[in-house]
Short mmCIF file of N, CA and C in Angstrom, two decimals:
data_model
loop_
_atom_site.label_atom_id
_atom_site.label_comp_id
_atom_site.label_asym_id
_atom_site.label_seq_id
_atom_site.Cartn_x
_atom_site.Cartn_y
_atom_site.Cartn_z
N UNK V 1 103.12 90.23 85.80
CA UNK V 1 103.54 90.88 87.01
C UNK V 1 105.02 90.66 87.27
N UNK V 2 105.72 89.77 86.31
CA UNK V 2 107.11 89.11 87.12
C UNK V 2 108.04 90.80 87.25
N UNK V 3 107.67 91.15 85.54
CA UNK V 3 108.62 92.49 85.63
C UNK V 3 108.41 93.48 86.71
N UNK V 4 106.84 93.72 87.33
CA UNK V 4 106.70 94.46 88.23
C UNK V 4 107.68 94.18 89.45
N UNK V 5 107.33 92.51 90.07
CA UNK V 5 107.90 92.05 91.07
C UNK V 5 109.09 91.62 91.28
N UNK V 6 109.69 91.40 89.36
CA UNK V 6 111.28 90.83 89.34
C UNK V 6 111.81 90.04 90.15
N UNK V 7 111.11 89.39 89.71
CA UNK V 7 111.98 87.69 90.35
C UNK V 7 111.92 86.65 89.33
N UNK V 8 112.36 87.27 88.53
CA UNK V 8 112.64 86.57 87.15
C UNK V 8 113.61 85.25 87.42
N UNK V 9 114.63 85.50 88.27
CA UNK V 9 115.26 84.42 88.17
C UNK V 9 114.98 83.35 89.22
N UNK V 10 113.72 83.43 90.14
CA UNK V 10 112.64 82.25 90.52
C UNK V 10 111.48 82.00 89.91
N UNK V 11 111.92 81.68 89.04
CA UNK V 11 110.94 81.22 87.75
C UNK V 11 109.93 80.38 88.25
N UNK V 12 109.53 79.61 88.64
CA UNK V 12 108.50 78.65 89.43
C UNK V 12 107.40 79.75 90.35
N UNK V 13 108.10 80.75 91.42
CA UNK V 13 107.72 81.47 92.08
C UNK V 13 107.38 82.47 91.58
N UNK V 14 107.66 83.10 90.34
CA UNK V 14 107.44 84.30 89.40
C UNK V 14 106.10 83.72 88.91
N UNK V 15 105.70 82.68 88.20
CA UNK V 15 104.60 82.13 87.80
C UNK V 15 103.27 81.76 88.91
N UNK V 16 104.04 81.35 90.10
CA UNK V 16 102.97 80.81 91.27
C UNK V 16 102.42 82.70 91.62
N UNK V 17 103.58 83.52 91.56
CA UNK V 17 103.41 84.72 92.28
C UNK V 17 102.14 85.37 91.05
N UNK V 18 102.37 85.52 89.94
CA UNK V 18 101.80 86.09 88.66
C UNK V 18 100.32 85.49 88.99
N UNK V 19 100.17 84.08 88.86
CA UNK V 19 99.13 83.59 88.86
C UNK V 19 98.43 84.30 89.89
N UNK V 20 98.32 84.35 91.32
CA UNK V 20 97.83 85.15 92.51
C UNK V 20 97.50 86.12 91.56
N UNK V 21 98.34 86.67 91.70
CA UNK V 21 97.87 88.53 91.78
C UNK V 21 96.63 88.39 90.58
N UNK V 22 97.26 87.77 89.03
CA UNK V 22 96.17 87.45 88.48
C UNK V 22 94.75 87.73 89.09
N UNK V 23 94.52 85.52 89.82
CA UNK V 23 93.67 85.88 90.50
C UNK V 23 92.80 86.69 91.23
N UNK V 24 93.68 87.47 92.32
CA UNK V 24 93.16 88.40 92.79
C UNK V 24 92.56 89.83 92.52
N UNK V 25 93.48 89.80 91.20
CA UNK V 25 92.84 91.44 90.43
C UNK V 25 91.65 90.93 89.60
N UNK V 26 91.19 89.41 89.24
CA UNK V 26 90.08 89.23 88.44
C UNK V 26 89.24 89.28 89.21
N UNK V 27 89.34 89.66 90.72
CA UNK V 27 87.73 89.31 91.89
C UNK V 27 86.94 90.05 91.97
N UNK V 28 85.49 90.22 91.66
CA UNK V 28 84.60 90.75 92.27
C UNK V 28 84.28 90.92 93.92
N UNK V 29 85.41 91.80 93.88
CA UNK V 29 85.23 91.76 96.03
C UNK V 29 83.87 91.96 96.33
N UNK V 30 83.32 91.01 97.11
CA UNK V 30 82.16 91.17 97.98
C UNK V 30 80.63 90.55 96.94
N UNK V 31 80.76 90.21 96.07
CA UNK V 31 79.99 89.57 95.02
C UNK V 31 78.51 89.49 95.56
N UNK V 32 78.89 88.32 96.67
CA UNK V 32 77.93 87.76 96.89
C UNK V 32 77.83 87.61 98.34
N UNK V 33 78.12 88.84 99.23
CA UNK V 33 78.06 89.48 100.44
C UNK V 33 76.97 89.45 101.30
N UNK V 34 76.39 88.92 101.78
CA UNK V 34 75.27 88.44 102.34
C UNK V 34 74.41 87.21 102.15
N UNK V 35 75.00 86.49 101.32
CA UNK V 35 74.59 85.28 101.01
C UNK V 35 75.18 84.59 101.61
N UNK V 36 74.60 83.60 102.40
CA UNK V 36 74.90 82.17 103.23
C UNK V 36 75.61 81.52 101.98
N UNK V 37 76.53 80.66 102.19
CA UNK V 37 76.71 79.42 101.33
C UNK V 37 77.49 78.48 101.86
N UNK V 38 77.02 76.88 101.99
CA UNK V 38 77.90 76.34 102.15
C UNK V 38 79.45 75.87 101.91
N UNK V 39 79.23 76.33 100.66
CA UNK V 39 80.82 76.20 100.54
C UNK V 39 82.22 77.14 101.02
N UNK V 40 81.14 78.32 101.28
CA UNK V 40 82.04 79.60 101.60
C UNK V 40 82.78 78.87 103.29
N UNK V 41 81.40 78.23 103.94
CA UNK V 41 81.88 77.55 104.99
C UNK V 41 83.30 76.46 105.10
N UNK V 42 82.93 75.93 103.93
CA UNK V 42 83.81 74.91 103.99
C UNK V 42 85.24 75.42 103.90
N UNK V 43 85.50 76.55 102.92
CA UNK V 43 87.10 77.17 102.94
C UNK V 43 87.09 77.59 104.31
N UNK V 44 86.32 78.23 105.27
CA UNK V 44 86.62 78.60 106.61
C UNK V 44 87.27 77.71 107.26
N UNK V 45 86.25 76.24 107.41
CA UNK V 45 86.71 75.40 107.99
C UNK V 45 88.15 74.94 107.60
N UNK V 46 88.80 74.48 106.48
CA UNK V 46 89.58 73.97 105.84
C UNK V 46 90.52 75.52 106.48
N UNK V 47 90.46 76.64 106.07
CA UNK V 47 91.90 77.76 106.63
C UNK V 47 91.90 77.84 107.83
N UNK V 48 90.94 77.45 108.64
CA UNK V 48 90.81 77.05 110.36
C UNK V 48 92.29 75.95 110.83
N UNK V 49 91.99 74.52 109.76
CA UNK V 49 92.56 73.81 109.48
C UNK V 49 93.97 73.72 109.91
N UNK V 50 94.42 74.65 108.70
CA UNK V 50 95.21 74.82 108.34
C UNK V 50 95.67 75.78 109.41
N UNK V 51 95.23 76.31 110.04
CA UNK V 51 96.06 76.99 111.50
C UNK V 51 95.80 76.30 112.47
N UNK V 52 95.66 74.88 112.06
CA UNK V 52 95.69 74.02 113.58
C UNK V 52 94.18 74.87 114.80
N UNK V 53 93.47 75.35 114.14
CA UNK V 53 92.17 75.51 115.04
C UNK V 53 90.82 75.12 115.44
N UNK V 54 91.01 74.88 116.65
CA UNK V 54 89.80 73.68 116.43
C UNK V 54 88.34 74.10 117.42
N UNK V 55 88.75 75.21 118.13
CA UNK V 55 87.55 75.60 118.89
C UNK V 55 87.08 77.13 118.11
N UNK V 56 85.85 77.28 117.65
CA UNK V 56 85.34 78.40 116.85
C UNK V 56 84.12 78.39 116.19
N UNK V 57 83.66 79.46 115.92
CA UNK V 57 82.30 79.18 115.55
C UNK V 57 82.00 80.47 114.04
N UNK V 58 81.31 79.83 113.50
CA UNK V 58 81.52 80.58 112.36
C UNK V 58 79.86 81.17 112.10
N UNK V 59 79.66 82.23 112.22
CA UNK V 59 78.87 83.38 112.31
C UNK V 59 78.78 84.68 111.21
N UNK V 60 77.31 84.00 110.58
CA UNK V 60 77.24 84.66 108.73
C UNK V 60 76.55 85.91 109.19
N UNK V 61 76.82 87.17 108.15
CA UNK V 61 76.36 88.82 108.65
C UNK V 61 75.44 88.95 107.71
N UNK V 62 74.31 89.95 107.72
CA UNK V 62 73.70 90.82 106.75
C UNK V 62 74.81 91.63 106.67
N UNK V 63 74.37 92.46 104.94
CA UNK V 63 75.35 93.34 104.82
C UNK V 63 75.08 94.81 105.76
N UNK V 64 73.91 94.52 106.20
CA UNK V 64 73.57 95.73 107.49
C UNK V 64 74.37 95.45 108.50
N UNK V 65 74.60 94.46 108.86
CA UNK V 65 75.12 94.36 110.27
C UNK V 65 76.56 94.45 110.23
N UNK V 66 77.62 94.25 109.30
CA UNK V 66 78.60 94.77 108.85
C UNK V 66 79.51 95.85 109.40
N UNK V 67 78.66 97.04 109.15
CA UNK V 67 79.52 98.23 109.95
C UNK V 67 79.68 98.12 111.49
N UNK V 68 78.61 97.49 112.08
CA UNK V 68 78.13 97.57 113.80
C UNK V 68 79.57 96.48 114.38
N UNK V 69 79.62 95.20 113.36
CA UNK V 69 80.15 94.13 113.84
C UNK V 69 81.56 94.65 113.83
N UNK V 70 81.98 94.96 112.63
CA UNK V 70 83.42 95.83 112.97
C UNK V 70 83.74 96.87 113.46
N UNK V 71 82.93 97.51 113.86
CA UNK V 71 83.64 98.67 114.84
C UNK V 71 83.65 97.72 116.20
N UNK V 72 83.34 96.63 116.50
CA UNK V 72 83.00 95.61 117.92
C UNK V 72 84.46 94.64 118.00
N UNK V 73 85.15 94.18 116.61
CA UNK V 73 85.83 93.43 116.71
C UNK V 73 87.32 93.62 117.50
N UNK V 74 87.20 92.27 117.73
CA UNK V 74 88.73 92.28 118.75
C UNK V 74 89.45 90.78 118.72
N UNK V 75 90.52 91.22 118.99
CA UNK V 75 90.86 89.92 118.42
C UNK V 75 91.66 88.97 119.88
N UNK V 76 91.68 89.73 120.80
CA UNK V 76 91.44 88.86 122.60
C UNK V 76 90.67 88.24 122.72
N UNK V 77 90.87 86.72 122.99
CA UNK V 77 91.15 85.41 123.13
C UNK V 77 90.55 84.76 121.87
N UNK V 78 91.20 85.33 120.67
CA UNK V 78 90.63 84.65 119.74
C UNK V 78 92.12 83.32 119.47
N UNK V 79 91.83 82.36 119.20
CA UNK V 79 92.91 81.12 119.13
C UNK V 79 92.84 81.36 117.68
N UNK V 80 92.31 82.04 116.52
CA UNK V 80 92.66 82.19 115.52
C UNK V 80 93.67 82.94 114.91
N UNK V 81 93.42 84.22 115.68
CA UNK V 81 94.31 85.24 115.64
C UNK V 81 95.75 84.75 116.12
N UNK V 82 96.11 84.19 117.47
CA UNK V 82 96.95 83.84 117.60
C UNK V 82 98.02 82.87 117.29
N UNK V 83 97.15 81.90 116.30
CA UNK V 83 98.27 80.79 115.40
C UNK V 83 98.06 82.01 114.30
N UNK V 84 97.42 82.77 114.00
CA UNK V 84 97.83 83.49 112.42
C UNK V 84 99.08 84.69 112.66
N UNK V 85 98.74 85.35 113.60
CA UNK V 85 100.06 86.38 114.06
C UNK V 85 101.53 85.64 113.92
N UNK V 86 101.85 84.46 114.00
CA UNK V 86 103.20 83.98 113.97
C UNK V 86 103.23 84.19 112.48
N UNK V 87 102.35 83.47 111.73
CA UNK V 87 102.55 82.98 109.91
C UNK V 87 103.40 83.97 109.53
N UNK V 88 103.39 85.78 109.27
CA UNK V 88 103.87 86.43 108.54
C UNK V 88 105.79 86.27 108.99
N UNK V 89 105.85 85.74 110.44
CA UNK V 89 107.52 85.81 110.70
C UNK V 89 107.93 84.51 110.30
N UNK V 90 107.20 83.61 110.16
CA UNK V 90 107.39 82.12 109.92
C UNK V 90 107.76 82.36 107.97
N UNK V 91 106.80 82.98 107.06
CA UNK V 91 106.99 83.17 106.34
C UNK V 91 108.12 83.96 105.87
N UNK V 92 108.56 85.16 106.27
CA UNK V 92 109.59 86.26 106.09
C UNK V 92 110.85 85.29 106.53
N UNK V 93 110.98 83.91 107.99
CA UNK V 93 112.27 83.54 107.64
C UNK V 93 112.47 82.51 106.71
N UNK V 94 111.26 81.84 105.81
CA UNK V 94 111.76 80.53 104.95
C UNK V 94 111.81 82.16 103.56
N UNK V 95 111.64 82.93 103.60
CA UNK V 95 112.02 83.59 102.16
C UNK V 95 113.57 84.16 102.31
N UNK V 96 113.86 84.17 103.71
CA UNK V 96 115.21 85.19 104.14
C UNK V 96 115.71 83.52 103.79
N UNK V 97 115.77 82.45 104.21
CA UNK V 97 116.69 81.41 104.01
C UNK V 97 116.73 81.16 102.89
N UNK V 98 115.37 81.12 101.72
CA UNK V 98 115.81 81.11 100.44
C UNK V 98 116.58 81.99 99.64
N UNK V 99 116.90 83.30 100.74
CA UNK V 99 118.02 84.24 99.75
C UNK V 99 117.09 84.72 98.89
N UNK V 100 115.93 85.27 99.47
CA UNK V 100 114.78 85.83 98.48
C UNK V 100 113.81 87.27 99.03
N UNK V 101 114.43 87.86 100.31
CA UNK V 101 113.48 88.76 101.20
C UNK V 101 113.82 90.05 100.31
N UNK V 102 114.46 90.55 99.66
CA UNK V 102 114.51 91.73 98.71
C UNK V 102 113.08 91.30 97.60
N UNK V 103 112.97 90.47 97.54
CA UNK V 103 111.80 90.42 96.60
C UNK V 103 110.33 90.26 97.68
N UNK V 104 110.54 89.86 98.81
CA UNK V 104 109.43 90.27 99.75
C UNK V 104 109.21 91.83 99.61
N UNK V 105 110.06 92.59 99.97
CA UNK V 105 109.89 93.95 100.40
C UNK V 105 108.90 94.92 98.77
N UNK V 106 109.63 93.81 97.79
CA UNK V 106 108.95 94.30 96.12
C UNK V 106 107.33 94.15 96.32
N UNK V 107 106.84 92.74 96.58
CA UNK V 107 106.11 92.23 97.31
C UNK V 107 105.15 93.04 97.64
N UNK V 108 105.35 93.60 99.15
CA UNK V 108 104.56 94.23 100.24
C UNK V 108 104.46 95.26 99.50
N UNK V 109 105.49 96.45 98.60
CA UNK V 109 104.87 97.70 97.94
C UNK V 109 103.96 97.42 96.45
N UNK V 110 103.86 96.07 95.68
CA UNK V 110 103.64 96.46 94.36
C UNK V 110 102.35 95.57 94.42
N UNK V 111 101.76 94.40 95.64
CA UNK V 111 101.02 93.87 95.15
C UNK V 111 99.42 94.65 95.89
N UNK V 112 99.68 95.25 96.95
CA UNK V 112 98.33 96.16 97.19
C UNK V 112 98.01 97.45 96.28
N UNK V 113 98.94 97.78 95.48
CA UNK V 113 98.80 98.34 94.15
C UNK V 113 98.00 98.03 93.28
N UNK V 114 98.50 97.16 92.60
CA UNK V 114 97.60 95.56 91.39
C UNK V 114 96.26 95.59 92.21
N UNK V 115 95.88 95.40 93.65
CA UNK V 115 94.55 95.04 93.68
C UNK V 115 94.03 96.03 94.24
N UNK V 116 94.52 97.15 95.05
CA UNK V 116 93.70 98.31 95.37
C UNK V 116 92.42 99.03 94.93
N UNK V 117 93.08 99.13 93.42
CA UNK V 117 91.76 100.15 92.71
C UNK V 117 90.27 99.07 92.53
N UNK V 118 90.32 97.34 92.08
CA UNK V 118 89.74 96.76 92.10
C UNK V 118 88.79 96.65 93.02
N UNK V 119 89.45 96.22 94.31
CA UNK V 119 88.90 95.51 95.55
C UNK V 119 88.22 97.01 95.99
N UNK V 120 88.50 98.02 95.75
CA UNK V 120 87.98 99.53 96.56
C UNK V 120 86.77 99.57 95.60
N UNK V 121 86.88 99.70 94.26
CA UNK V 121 85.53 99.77 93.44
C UNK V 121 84.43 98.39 93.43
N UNK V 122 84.52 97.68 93.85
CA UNK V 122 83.19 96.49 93.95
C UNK V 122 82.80 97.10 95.66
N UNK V 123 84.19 96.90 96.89
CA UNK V 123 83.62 97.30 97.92
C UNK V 123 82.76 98.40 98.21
N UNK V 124 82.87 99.69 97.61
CA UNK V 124 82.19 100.34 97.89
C UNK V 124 80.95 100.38 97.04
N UNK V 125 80.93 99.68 95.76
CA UNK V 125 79.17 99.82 95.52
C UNK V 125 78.60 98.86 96.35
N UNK V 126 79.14 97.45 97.19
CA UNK V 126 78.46 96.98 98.37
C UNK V 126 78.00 97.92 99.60
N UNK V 127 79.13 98.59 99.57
CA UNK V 127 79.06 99.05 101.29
C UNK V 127 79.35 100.32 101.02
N UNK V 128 78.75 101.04 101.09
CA UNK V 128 79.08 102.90 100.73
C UNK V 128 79.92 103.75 102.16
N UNK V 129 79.21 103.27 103.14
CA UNK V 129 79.87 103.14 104.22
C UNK V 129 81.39 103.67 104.25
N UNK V 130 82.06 104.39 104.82
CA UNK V 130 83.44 104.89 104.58
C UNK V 130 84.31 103.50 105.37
N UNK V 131 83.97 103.74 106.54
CA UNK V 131 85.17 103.28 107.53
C UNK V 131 84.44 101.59 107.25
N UNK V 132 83.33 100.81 107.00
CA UNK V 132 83.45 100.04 106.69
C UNK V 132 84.71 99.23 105.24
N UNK V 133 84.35 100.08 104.23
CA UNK V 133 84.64 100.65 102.66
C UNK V 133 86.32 100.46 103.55
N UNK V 134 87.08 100.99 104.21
CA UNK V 134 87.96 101.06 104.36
C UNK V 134 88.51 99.74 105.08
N UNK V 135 87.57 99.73 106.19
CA UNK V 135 88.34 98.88 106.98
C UNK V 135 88.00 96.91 105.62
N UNK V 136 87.10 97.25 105.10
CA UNK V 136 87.29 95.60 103.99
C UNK V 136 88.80 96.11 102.88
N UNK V 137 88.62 97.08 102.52
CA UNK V 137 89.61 97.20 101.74
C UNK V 137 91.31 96.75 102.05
N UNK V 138 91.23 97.14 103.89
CA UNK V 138 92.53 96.70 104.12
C UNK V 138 92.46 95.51 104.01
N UNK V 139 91.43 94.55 104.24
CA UNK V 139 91.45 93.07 104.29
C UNK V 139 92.16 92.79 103.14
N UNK V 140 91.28 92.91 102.20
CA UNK V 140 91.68 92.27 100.94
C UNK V 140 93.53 92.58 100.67
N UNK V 141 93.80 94.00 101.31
CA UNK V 141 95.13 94.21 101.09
C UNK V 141 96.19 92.73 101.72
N UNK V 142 95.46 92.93 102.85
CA UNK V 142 96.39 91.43 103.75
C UNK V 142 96.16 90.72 103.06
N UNK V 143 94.89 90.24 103.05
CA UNK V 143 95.03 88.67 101.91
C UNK V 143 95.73 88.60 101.08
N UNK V 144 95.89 89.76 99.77
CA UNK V 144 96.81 89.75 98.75
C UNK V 144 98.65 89.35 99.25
N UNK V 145 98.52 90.10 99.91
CA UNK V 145 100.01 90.17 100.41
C UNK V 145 100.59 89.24 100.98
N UNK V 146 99.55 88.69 102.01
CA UNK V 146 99.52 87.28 102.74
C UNK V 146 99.82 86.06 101.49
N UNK V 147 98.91 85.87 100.23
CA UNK V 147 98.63 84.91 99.78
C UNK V 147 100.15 85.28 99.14
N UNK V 148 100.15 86.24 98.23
CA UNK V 148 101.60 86.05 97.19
C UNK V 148 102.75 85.75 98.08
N UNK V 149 103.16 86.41 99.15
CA UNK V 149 103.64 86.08 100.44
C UNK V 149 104.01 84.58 100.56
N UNK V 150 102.83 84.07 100.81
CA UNK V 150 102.98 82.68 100.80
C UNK V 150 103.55 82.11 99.64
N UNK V 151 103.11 82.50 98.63
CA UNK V 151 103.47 81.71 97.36
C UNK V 151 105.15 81.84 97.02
N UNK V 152 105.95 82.73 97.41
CA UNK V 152 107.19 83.27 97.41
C UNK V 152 108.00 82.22 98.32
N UNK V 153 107.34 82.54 99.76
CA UNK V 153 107.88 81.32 100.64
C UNK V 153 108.33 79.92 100.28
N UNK V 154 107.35 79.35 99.19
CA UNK V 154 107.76 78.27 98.81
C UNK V 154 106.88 76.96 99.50
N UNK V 155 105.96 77.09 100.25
CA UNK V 155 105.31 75.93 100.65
C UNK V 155 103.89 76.12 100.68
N UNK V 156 103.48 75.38 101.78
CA UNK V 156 101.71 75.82 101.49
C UNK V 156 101.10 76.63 101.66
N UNK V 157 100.33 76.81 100.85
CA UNK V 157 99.99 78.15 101.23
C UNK V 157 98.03 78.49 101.72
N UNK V 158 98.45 78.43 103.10
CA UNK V 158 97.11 78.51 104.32
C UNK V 158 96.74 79.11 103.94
N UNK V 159 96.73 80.55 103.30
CA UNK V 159 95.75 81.67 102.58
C UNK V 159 94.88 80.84 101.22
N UNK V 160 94.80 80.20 100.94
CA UNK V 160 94.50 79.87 98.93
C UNK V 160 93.10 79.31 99.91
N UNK V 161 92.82 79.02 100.68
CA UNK V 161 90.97 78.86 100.82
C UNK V 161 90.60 80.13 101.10
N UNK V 162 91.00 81.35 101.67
CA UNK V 162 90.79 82.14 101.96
C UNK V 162 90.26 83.41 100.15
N UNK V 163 91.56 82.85 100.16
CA UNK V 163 91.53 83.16 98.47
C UNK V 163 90.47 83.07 97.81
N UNK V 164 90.02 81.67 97.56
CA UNK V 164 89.15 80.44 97.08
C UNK V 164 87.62 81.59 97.65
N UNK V 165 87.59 81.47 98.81
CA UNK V 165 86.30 82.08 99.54
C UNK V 165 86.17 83.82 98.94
N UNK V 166 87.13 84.53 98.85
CA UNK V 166 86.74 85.65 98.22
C UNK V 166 86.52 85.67 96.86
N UNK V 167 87.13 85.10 96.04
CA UNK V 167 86.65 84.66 94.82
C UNK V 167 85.25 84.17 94.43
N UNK V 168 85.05 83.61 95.11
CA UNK V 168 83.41 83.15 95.23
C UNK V 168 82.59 84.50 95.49
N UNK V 169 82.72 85.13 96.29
CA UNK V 169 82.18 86.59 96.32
C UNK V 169 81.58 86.76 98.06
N UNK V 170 82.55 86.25 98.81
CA UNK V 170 82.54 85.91 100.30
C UNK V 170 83.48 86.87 100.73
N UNK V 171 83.20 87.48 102.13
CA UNK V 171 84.40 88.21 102.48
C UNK V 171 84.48 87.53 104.32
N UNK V 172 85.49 87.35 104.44
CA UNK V 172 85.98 86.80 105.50
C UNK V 172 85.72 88.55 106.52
N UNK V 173 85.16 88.86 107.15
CA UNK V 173 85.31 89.79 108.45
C UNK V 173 86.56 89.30 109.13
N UNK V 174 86.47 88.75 110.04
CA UNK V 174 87.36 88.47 111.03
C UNK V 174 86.92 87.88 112.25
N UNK V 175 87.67 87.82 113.33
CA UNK V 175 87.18 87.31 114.49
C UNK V 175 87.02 88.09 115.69
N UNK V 176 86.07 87.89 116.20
CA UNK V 176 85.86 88.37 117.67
C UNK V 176 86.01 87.01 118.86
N UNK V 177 86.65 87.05 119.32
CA UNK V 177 86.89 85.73 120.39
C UNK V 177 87.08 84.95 119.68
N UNK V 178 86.41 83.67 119.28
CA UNK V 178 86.48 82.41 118.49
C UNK V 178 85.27 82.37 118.19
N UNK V 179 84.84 83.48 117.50
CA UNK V 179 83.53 83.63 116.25
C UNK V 179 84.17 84.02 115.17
N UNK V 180 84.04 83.58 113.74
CA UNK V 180 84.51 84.08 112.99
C UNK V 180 83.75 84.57 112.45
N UNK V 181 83.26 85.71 111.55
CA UNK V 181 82.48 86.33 111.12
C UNK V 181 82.22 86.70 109.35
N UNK V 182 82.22 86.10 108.69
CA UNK V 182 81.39 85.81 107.46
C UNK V 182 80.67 86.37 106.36
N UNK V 183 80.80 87.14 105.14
CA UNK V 183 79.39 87.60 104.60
C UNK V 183 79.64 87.14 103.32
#
C-alpha cells in the first residue's frame, strides 16, 4: 500500500500503515454476527478504556434486530460518543505537527477504497437489507480510516481493539445513550 499512500519517506508509519489496511482487507466483515462471545466483550471494554469511559452497558443483537436498532440510534447523551468526537481533531493535529497531514488527506481517499469492495461483499450476504448493508458498510469505512489514521499519528492507537473485534467476525453497531450495541 506504501506506493498507494506514499509515505515512503515515514518508513516506520508506511509499514504500521501497510500492515492495517492489510489487516483490514483480509476481514471477513460480520463473520460471526450474532454470536455472543466473550472476548468480543472484552475489546469493547478495553476501547471503552481507552476513551476514558466508564458508565455503559454493552448490549449483544440478533442479526434480526439489526435493522430496527439502527434506524433508533442516537448518539445524545452517549459519554462514548463524546470522548470519541474529539479523537479525529486530536489526531489530524499530532499528524499536522509531524509535518505529515498531506499524507492524511492520501489517507481519507485511498484507504475506504482497499476495503470497500471487501467489507460490502461479506456485509451484504449477512444482511441483504439495503440501508442496513449501507449504514455497516460506512462503519467499517470509519474504522479503516480511524485505525490507519491512528497509525500515521504516531501513538496509540484506541481503534486496534476495535480492529481486533471485527476481525474476529464482531461488528461494533454503535451507541444509543450509554448502550453499546454489539453483534
Amino acid at each position: 500500500m506504501s506506493e498507494n499512500i506514499n509515505v515512503a519517506e515515514v518508513d516506520l508509519q508506511t509499514k504500521s500503515i501497510d500492515a492495517m489496511v492489510n489487516r483490514l482487507q483480509a476481514i471477513h466483515w460480520g463473520k460471526k454476527a450474532g454470536q455472543q462471545n466473550l472476548e468480543a466483550e472484552e475489546k469493547v471494554i478495553e476501547f471503552m478504556d481507552n476513551l476514558n469511559v466508564n458508565s455503559y452497558e454493552i448490549k449483544w443483537l440478533s442479526k434480526e434486530e439489526v435493522p430496527e436498532t439502527i434506524s433508533c440510534l442516537t448518539f445524545e447523551g452517549s459519554e462514548m460518543w463524546e470522548s470519541l468526537k474529539e479523537i479525529p481533531e486530536e489526531l489530524s493535529r499530532k499528524i499536522k505537527e509531524a509535518g505529515h497531514e498531506k499524507y492524511l488527506l492520501d489517507l481519507g481517499d485511498r484507504v475506504p477504497e482497499l476495503v470497500f469492495h471487501g467489507a460490502y461483499s461479506h456485509l451484504f450476504q449477512q444482511f441483504e437489507e439495503k440501508k442496513t448493508v449501507e449504514y455497516l458498510v460506512g462503519l467499517a469505512m470509519y474504522v479503516s480510516v480511524m485505525s490507519c489514521t491512528a497509525e500515521l499519528a504516531e501513538g496509540k492507537n484506541i481503534f486496534i481493539s476495535i480492529v481486533d473485534l471485527i476481525e474476529a467476525g464482531h461488528l461494533p453497531i454503535g451507541p444509543e445513550g450509554n448502550t453499546f450495541y454489539l453483534i
